[in-house]
mmCIF file of C-alpha atoms in Angstrom:
data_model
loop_
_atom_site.group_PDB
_atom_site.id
_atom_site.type_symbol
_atom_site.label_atom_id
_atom_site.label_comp_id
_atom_site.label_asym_id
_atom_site.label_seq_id
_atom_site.Cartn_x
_atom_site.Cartn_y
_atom_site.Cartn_z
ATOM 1 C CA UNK A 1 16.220 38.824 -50.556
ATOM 2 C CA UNK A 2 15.183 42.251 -51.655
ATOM 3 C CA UNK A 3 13.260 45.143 -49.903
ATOM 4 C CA UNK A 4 10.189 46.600 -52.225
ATOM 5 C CA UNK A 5 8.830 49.826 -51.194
ATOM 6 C CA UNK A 6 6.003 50.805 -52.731
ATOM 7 C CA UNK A 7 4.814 54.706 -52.254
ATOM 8 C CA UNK A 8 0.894 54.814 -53.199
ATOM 9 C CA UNK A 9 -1.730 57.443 -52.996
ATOM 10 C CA UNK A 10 -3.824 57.339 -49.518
ATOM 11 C CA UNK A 11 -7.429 56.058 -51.205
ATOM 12 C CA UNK A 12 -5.103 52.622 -52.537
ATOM 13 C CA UNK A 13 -3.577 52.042 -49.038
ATOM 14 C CA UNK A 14 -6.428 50.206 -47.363
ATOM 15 C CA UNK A 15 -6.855 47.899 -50.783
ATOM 16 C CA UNK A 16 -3.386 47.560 -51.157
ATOM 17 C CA UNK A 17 -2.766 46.160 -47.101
ATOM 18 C CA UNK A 18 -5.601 43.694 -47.515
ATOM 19 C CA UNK A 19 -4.784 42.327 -50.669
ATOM 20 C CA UNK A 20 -1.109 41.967 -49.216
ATOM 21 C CA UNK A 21 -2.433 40.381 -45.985
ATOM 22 C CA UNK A 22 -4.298 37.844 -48.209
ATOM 23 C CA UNK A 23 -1.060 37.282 -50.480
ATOM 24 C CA UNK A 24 1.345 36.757 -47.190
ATOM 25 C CA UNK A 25 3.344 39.263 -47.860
ATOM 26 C CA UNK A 26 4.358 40.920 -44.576
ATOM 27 C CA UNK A 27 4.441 45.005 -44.851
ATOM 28 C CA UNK A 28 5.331 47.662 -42.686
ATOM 29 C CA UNK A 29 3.360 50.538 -43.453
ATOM 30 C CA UNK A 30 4.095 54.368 -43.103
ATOM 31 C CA UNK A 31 2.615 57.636 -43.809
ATOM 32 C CA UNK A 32 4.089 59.987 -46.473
ATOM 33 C CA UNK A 33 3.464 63.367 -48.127
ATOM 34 C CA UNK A 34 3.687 63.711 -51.832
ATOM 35 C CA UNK A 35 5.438 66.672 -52.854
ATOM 36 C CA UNK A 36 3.682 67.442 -55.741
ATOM 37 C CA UNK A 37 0.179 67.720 -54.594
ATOM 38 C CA UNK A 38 1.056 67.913 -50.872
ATOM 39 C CA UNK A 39 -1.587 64.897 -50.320
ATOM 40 C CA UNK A 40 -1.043 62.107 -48.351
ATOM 41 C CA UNK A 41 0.635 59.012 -49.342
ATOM 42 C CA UNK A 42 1.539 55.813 -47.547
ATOM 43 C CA UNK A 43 5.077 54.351 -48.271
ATOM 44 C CA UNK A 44 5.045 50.165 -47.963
ATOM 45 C CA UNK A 45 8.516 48.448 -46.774
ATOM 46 C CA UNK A 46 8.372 45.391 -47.925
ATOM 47 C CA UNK A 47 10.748 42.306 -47.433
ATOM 48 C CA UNK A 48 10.509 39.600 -49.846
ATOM 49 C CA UNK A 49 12.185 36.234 -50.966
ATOM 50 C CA UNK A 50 13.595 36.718 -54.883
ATOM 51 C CA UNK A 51 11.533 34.431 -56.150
ATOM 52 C CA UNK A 52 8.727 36.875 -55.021
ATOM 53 C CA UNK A 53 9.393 39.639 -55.989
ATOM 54 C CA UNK A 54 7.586 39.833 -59.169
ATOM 55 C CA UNK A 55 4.636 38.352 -57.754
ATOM 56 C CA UNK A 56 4.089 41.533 -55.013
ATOM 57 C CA UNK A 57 4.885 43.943 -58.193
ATOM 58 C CA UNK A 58 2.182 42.426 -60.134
ATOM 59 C CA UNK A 59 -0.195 42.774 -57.324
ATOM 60 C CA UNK A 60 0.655 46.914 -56.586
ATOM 61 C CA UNK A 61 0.403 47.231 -60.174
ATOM 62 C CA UNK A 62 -2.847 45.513 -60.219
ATOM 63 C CA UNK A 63 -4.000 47.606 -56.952
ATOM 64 C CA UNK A 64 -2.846 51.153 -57.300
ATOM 65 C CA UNK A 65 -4.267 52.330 -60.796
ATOM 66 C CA UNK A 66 -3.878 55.634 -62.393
ATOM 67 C CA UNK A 67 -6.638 57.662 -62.321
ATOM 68 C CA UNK A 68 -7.879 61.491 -63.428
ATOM 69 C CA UNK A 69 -8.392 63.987 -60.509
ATOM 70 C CA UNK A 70 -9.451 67.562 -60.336
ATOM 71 C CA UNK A 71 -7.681 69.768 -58.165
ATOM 72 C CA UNK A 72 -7.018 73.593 -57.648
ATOM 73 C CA UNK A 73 -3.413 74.756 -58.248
ATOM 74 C CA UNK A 74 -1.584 76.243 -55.342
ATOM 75 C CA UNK A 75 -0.810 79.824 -55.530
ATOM 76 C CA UNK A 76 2.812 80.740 -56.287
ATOM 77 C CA UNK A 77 4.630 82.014 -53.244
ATOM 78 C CA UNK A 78 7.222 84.796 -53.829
ATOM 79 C CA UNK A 79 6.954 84.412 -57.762
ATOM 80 C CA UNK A 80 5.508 86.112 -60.517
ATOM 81 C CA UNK A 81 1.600 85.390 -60.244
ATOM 82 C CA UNK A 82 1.047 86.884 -63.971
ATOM 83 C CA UNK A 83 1.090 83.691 -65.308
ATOM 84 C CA UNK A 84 -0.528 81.837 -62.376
ATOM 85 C CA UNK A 85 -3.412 80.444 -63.816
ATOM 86 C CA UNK A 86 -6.316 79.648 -60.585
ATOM 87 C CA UNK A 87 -8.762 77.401 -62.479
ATOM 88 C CA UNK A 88 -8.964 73.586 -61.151
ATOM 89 C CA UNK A 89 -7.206 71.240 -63.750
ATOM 90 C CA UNK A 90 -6.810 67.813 -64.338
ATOM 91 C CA UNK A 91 -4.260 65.423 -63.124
ATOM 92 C CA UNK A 92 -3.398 62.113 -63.195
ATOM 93 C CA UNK A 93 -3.027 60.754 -59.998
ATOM 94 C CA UNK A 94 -2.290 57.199 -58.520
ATOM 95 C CA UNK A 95 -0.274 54.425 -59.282
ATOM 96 C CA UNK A 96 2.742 54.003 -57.334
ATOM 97 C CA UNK A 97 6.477 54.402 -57.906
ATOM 98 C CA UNK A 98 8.059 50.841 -56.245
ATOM 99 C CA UNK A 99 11.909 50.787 -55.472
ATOM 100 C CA UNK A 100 13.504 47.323 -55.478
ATOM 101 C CA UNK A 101 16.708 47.279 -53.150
ATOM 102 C CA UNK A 102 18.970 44.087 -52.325
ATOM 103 C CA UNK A 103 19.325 43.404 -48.956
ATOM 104 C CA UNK A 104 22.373 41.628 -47.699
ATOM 105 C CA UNK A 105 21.164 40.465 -44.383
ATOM 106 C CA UNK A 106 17.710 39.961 -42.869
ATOM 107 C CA UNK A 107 16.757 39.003 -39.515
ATOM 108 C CA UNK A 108 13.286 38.636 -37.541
ATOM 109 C CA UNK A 109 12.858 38.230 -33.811
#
């Protein structure tokens, strides 16, 4: 048995829960901040059978793609602002970084 979570960007979230709904894979599913863009993210807890494992990565990988956004860079707080540059740039956002944990004991009531 191992516990997946997935951490994906808010606009893959809906997606992401229906296409797990349809696979059976049973998901608890919690809201997140990203640190690096301060947008929201939703975190997916995931217990799954070893011999499905691989199966649920495919299908985030499949889900959550990368993709290029815009965005305006936050102003530096208490630094030097000489270099602070305050034109939107380009980022790649998306995807979703997926830890795979072995759990010893699992139990549902």
């Amino acid at each position: 048995m191992k516990m997946v979570i997935a951490i994906v960007q808010d606009h893959d979230s809906q997606r992401l829960t229906d296409r797990l709904t349809k696979a059976n894979f049973r998901n608890t599913k919690l809201a997140s901040t990203g640190g690096f863009l301060r947008a929201g993210n939703t975190t997916f807890l995931c217990g799954v059978d070893d011999e499905r494992v691989n199966d649920l990565l495919n299908l985030i990988d499949d889900t959550c793609g990368n993709r290029e956004q815009t965005v305006a860079p936050v102003t530096p707080m208490g630094g030097n602002a000489d270099s602070y540059i305050p034109y939107p740039v380009e980022v790649e956002v998306g995807g979703a970084t997926v830890f795979v944990l072995p759990i010893e004991q699992f139990e549902r009531f």
